[in-house]
Amino acid sequence: RNEVGAVLVGLGTVKADDPQLTCRIAGGRNPWRIVLDSGLGVPLSAKILRLSDARKTIIAAGAGAAPARTRGLEALGVRGWRLPLPHQQVAWRPLLKKLARQGIVSMMIEGGGATAASALRERIVDKIFFFYAPKILGGDALPMVEKLGLRRVKQAIAVNDLPVTGSGDDLMVAGYL
């Protein structure tokens, strides 16, 4: 998080994990925090809304989101952005263009399977990191990436240049799309 301009999650991650999305390195720099929240359902008690640098939190909602709810979030110091909402999800490209106009040119997506799948379908991802823990969760676990709408293996998204490194007890595999 210290190395990117922004960290992005979806509303599901905020509700499930209540993350702060801050840098944990002593003396490190907090990135901008972005929540994809098409209908402005983020709980007002969420930690991400209560940080001392709340102005670095952006809630990206649909253009039809309730103005009163947007004003309520902005009263907490958070920025509320209204963006197009095709397919009931915040549109990636308008979001990225608006972030670039703010000087934010790198972003780490830490969201769940739906957010990851959406970003991959829109082809906005250029680098991906996989972390493998020496644990077996089986089919009871949440998927890392939800449905991509692929029917054949030859349609799969190829990952290239895959160095494998250790990260504590885990393995980290990074690659480019």
PDB file of C-alpha atoms in Angstrom:
ATOM      1  CA  ARG A   1       0.000   0.000   0.000  1.00  0.00           C
ATOM      2  CA  ASN A   2       2.947   2.296   0.572  1.00  0.00           C
ATOM      3  CA  GLU A   3       3.909   1.943  -3.102  1.00  0.00           C
ATOM      4  CA  VAL A   4       0.609   2.646  -4.878  1.00  0.00           C
ATOM      5  CA  GLY A   5      -1.471   5.749  -5.363  1.00  0.00           C
ATOM      6  CA  ALA A   6      -4.728   4.073  -4.331  1.00  0.00           C
ATOM      7  CA  VAL A   7      -6.239   0.890  -2.935  1.00  0.00           C
ATOM      8  CA  LEU A   8      -9.682  -0.162  -4.141  1.00  0.00           C
ATOM      9  CA  VAL A   9     -12.289  -2.511  -2.680  1.00  0.00           C
ATOM     10  CA  GLY A  10     -15.960  -3.153  -3.270  1.00  0.00           C
ATOM     11  CA  LEU A  11     -18.790  -2.619  -0.823  1.00  0.00           C
ATOM     12  CA  GLY A  12     -18.825  -6.342   0.010  1.00  0.00           C
ATOM     13  CA  THR A  13     -15.273  -6.163   1.354  1.00  0.00           C
ATOM     14  CA  VAL A  14     -16.127  -3.104   3.465  1.00  0.00           C
ATOM     15  CA  LYS A  15     -19.149  -4.873   4.944  1.00  0.00           C
ATOM     16  CA  ALA A  16     -17.362  -8.207   5.510  1.00  0.00           C
ATOM     17  CA  ASP A  17     -13.955  -7.026   6.736  1.00  0.00           C
ATOM     18  CA  ASP A  18     -14.380  -3.365   7.789  1.00  0.00           C
ATOM     19  CA  PRO A  19     -10.873  -2.536   6.464  1.00  0.00           C
ATOM     20  CA  GLN A  20      -8.988   0.710   6.926  1.00  0.00           C
ATOM     21  CA  LEU A  21      -6.843   0.249   3.780  1.00  0.00           C
ATOM     22  CA  THR A  22      -3.983   2.167   5.354  1.00  0.00           C
ATOM     23  CA  CYS A  23      -0.234   1.576   5.197  1.00  0.00           C
ATOM     24  CA  ARG A  24       1.045  -0.516   8.097  1.00  0.00           C
ATOM     25  CA  ILE A  25       4.719   0.417   7.588  1.00  0.00           C
ATOM     26  CA  ALA A  26       6.044   2.840  10.219  1.00  0.00           C
ATOM     27  CA  GLY A  27       6.543   6.183   8.481  1.00  0.00           C
ATOM     28  CA  GLY A  28       4.804   4.884   5.350  1.00  0.00           C
ATOM     29  CA  ARG A  29       2.397   6.840   3.181  1.00  0.00           C
ATOM     30  CA  ASN A  30      -1.312   6.075   3.186  1.00  0.00           C
ATOM     31  CA  PRO A  31      -2.733   5.607  -0.304  1.00  0.00           C
ATOM     32  CA  TRP A  32      -6.064   6.985  -1.459  1.00  0.00           C
ATOM     33  CA  ARG A  33      -8.850   4.577  -0.534  1.00  0.00           C
ATOM     34  CA  ILE A  34     -11.617   3.862  -3.028  1.00  0.00           C
ATOM     35  CA  VAL A  35     -14.829   1.933  -2.413  1.00  0.00           C
ATOM     36  CA  LEU A  36     -16.998   0.797  -5.327  1.00  0.00           C
ATOM     37  CA  ASP A  37     -20.478   1.276  -3.914  1.00  0.00           C
ATOM     38  CA  SER A  38     -23.081   1.662  -6.653  1.00  0.00           C
ATOM     39  CA  GLY A  39     -25.995   2.415  -4.299  1.00  0.00           C
ATOM     40  CA  LEU A  40     -24.180   4.106  -1.390  1.00  0.00           C
ATOM     41  CA  GLY A  41     -24.795   1.267   1.038  1.00  0.00           C
ATOM     42  CA  VAL A  42     -21.551   1.742   2.962  1.00  0.00           C
ATOM     43  CA  PRO A  43     -22.299   1.633   6.710  1.00  0.00           C
ATOM     44  CA  LEU A  44     -21.700   5.015   8.341  1.00  0.00           C
ATOM     45  CA  SER A  45     -19.877   3.139  11.121  1.00  0.00           C
ATOM     46  CA  ALA A  46     -17.242   1.754   8.681  1.00  0.00           C
ATOM     47  CA  LYS A  47     -13.653   2.376   9.779  1.00  0.00           C
ATOM     48  CA  ILE A  48     -12.747   3.631   6.304  1.00  0.00           C
ATOM     49  CA  LEU A  49     -15.072   6.617   6.876  1.00  0.00           C
ATOM     50  CA  ARG A  50     -13.615   7.441  10.292  1.00  0.00           C
ATOM     51  CA  LEU A  51      -9.901   7.893   9.541  1.00  0.00           C
ATOM     52  CA  SER A  52      -8.000  11.083  10.356  1.00  0.00           C
ATOM     53  CA  ASP A  53      -7.274  11.570   6.647  1.00  0.00           C
ATOM     54  CA  ALA A  54     -10.865  10.858   5.524  1.00  0.00           C
ATOM     55  CA  ARG A  55     -10.406  13.291   2.612  1.00  0.00           C
ATOM     56  CA  LYS A  56      -8.322  10.519   0.965  1.00  0.00           C
ATOM     57  CA  THR A  57     -11.350   8.204   0.889  1.00  0.00           C
ATOM     58  CA  ILE A  58     -13.508   8.144  -2.247  1.00  0.00           C
ATOM     59  CA  ILE A  59     -16.862   6.393  -2.440  1.00  0.00           C
ATOM     60  CA  ALA A  60     -17.565   5.731  -6.131  1.00  0.00           C
ATOM     61  CA  ALA A  61     -21.309   5.454  -6.587  1.00  0.00           C
ATOM     62  CA  GLY A  62     -23.801   5.419  -9.399  1.00  0.00           C
ATOM     63  CA  ALA A  63     -25.067   8.654 -10.897  1.00  0.00           C
ATOM     64  CA  GLY A  64     -28.497   7.988  -9.383  1.00  0.00           C
ATOM     65  CA  ALA A  65     -27.247   7.619  -5.800  1.00  0.00           C
ATOM     66  CA  ALA A  66     -29.241   9.550  -3.216  1.00  0.00           C
ATOM     67  CA  PRO A  67     -27.899  13.133  -2.946  1.00  0.00           C
ATOM     68  CA  ALA A  68     -28.689  13.246   0.787  1.00  0.00           C
ATOM     69  CA  ARG A  69     -26.608  10.115   1.369  1.00  0.00           C
ATOM     70  CA  THR A  70     -23.727  11.618  -0.651  1.00  0.00           C
ATOM     71  CA  ARG A  71     -23.902  14.794   1.439  1.00  0.00           C
ATOM     72  CA  GLY A  72     -23.874  12.702   4.628  1.00  0.00           C
ATOM     73  CA  LEU A  73     -20.687  10.961   3.557  1.00  0.00           C
ATOM     74  CA  GLU A  74     -19.094  14.231   2.497  1.00  0.00           C
ATOM     75  CA  ALA A  75     -19.924  15.678   5.939  1.00  0.00           C
ATOM     76  CA  LEU A  76     -17.551  13.025   7.316  1.00  0.00           C
ATOM     77  CA  GLY A  77     -14.810  14.377   5.042  1.00  0.00           C
ATOM     78  CA  VAL A  78     -15.141  11.570   2.494  1.00  0.00           C
ATOM     79  CA  ARG A  79     -15.425  12.298  -1.233  1.00  0.00           C
ATOM     80  CA  GLY A  80     -18.487  10.988  -3.030  1.00  0.00           C
ATOM     81  CA  TRP A  81     -18.160  10.525  -6.780  1.00  0.00           C
ATOM     82  CA  ARG A  82     -21.124   9.829  -9.051  1.00  0.00           C
ATOM     83  CA  LEU A  83     -20.243   7.758 -12.083  1.00  0.00           C
ATOM     84  CA  PRO A  84     -22.038   5.859 -14.855  1.00  0.00           C
ATOM     85  CA  LEU A  85     -23.538   2.568 -13.731  1.00  0.00           C
ATOM     86  CA  PRO A  86     -23.705   0.121 -16.653  1.00  0.00           C
ATOM     87  CA  HIS A  87     -24.687  -3.420 -15.666  1.00  0.00           C
ATOM     88  CA  GLN A  88     -25.467  -2.183 -12.125  1.00  0.00           C
ATOM     89  CA  GLN A  89     -21.736  -1.645 -11.426  1.00  0.00           C
ATOM     90  CA  VAL A  90     -19.610   1.500 -11.334  1.00  0.00           C
ATOM     91  CA  ALA A  91     -17.941   1.907 -14.735  1.00  0.00           C
ATOM     92  CA  TRP A  92     -14.185   1.342 -14.540  1.00  0.00           C
ATOM     93  CA  ARG A  93     -12.956   3.616 -17.328  1.00  0.00           C
ATOM     94  CA  PRO A  94     -14.711   6.812 -16.142  1.00  0.00           C
ATOM     95  CA  LEU A  95     -13.443   6.042 -12.627  1.00  0.00           C
ATOM     96  CA  LEU A  96      -9.865   5.590 -13.834  1.00  0.00           C
ATOM     97  CA  LYS A  97     -10.006   8.797 -15.889  1.00  0.00           C
ATOM     98  CA  LYS A  98     -11.261  10.755 -12.899  1.00  0.00           C
ATOM     99  CA  LEU A  99      -8.536   9.253 -10.694  1.00  0.00           C
ATOM    100  CA  ALA A 100      -5.893  10.205 -13.269  1.00  0.00           C
ATOM    101  CA  ARG A 101      -7.167  13.798 -13.253  1.00  0.00           C
ATOM    102  CA  GLN A 102      -6.562  13.738  -9.470  1.00  0.00           C
ATOM    103  CA  GLY A 103      -2.982  12.572 -10.082  1.00  0.00           C
ATOM    104  CA  ILE A 104      -3.677   8.973  -9.019  1.00  0.00           C
ATOM    105  CA  VAL A 105      -2.032   6.783 -11.646  1.00  0.00           C
ATOM    106  CA  SER A 106      -1.465   3.479  -9.826  1.00  0.00           C
ATOM    107  CA  MET A 107      -4.019   1.412  -7.970  1.00  0.00           C
ATOM    108  CA  MET A 108      -4.071  -1.907  -6.151  1.00  0.00           C
ATOM    109  CA  ILE A 109      -7.364  -3.787  -6.208  1.00  0.00           C
ATOM    110  CA  GLU A 110      -7.855  -5.656  -2.935  1.00  0.00           C
ATOM    111  CA  GLY A 111     -11.519  -6.393  -3.435  1.00  0.00           C
ATOM    112  CA  GLY A 112     -13.212  -9.750  -3.442  1.00  0.00           C
ATOM    113  CA  GLY A 113     -14.072 -12.091  -6.280  1.00  0.00           C
ATOM    114  CA  ALA A 114     -16.747  -9.875  -7.868  1.00  0.00           C
ATOM    115  CA  THR A 115     -14.505  -6.800  -7.960  1.00  0.00           C
ATOM    116  CA  ALA A 116     -11.581  -8.848  -9.307  1.00  0.00           C
ATOM    117  CA  ALA A 117     -13.734 -10.426 -12.021  1.00  0.00           C
ATOM    118  CA  SER A 118     -15.155  -7.050 -13.039  1.00  0.00           C
ATOM    119  CA  ALA A 119     -11.685  -5.510 -13.372  1.00  0.00           C
ATOM    120  CA  LEU A 120     -10.405  -8.487 -15.369  1.00  0.00           C
ATOM    121  CA  ARG A 121     -13.439  -8.482 -17.689  1.00  0.00           C
ATOM    122  CA  GLU A 122     -12.879  -4.786 -18.407  1.00  0.00           C
ATOM    123  CA  ARG A 123      -9.183  -5.467 -19.088  1.00  0.00           C
ATOM    124  CA  ILE A 124      -7.964  -2.701 -16.794  1.00  0.00           C
ATOM    125  CA  VAL A 125      -5.472  -4.930 -14.954  1.00  0.00           C
ATOM    126  CA  ASP A 126      -1.851  -4.983 -16.094  1.00  0.00           C
ATOM    127  CA  LYS A 127      -0.179  -6.805 -13.187  1.00  0.00           C
ATOM    128  CA  ILE A 128      -1.508  -9.443 -10.834  1.00  0.00           C
ATOM    129  CA  PHE A 129      -0.266 -10.920  -7.558  1.00  0.00           C
ATOM    130  CA  PHE A 130      -1.314 -14.307  -6.227  1.00  0.00           C
ATOM    131  CA  PHE A 131      -0.576 -15.274  -2.645  1.00  0.00           C
ATOM    132  CA  TYR A 132      -0.634 -18.954  -1.803  1.00  0.00           C
ATOM    133  CA  ALA A 133      -0.814 -19.970   1.845  1.00  0.00           C
ATOM    134  CA  PRO A 134      -0.020 -23.495   2.987  1.00  0.00           C
ATOM    135  CA  LYS A 135      -3.674 -24.039   3.864  1.00  0.00           C
ATOM    136  CA  ILE A 136      -6.483 -25.945   2.174  1.00  0.00           C
ATOM    137  CA  LEU A 137      -9.923 -24.324   2.316  1.00  0.00           C
ATOM    138  CA  GLY A 138     -11.744 -26.330  -0.334  1.00  0.00           C
ATOM    139  CA  GLY A 139     -15.088 -25.421  -1.842  1.00  0.00           C
ATOM    140  CA  ASP A 140     -16.248 -23.681   1.346  1.00  0.00           C
ATOM    141  CA  ALA A 141     -13.961 -20.704   0.648  1.00  0.00           C
ATOM    142  CA  LEU A 142     -14.882 -17.582  -1.287  1.00  0.00           C
ATOM    143  CA  PRO A 143     -13.608 -17.547  -4.882  1.00  0.00           C
ATOM    144  CA  MET A 144     -10.597 -15.365  -5.644  1.00  0.00           C
ATOM    145  CA  VAL A 145     -12.214 -14.361  -8.948  1.00  0.00           C
ATOM    146  CA  GLU A 146     -15.898 -14.784  -9.718  1.00  0.00           C
ATOM    147  CA  LYS A 147     -17.313 -15.720 -13.134  1.00  0.00           C
ATOM    148  CA  LEU A 148     -15.583 -14.217 -16.161  1.00  0.00           C
ATOM    149  CA  GLY A 149     -17.997 -15.610 -18.748  1.00  0.00           C
ATOM    150  CA  LEU A 150     -15.341 -17.778 -20.394  1.00  0.00           C
ATOM    151  CA  ARG A 151     -16.447 -20.942 -22.161  1.00  0.00           C
ATOM    152  CA  ARG A 152     -13.133 -22.417 -23.345  1.00  0.00           C
ATOM    153  CA  VAL A 153      -9.623 -22.677 -21.936  1.00  0.00           C
ATOM    154  CA  LYS A 154      -8.267 -20.776 -24.966  1.00  0.00           C
ATOM    155  CA  GLN A 155     -10.310 -17.757 -23.765  1.00  0.00           C
ATOM    156  CA  ALA A 156      -8.493 -17.728 -20.413  1.00  0.00           C
ATOM    157  CA  ILE A 157      -6.561 -14.633 -19.399  1.00  0.00           C
ATOM    158  CA  ALA A 158      -2.880 -15.460 -19.747  1.00  0.00           C
ATOM    159  CA  VAL A 159      -0.447 -14.396 -17.023  1.00  0.00           C
ATOM    160  CA  ASN A 160       3.183 -13.975 -18.116  1.00  0.00           C
ATOM    161  CA  ASP A 161       6.605 -13.546 -16.485  1.00  0.00           C
ATOM    162  CA  LEU A 162       5.867 -15.375 -13.243  1.00  0.00           C
ATOM    163  CA  PRO A 163       8.574 -15.048 -10.610  1.00  0.00           C
ATOM    164  CA  VAL A 164       7.788 -16.922  -7.378  1.00  0.00           C
ATOM    165  CA  THR A 165       9.028 -15.480  -4.098  1.00  0.00           C
ATOM    166  CA  GLY A 166       8.464 -16.175  -0.427  1.00  0.00           C
ATOM    167  CA  SER A 167       6.340 -13.868   1.690  1.00  0.00           C
ATOM    168  CA  GLY A 168       6.504 -15.122   5.253  1.00  0.00           C
ATOM    169  CA  ASP A 169       4.987 -18.619   5.214  1.00  0.00           C
ATOM    170  CA  ASP A 170       3.219 -17.870   1.926  1.00  0.00           C
ATOM    171  CA  LEU A 171       4.292 -17.905  -1.712  1.00  0.00           C
ATOM    172  CA  MET A 172       3.807 -14.855  -3.878  1.00  0.00           C
ATOM    173  CA  VAL A 173       3.484 -15.190  -7.638  1.00  0.00           C
ATOM    174  CA  ALA A 174       3.412 -11.967  -9.656  1.00  0.00           C
ATOM    175  CA  GLY A 175       2.776 -11.685 -13.361  1.00  0.00           C
ATOM    176  CA  TYR A 176       1.691  -9.417 -16.179  1.00  0.00           C
ATOM    177  CA  LEU A 177      -1.468  -9.666 -18.237  1.00  0.00           C
TER     178      LEU A 177
END
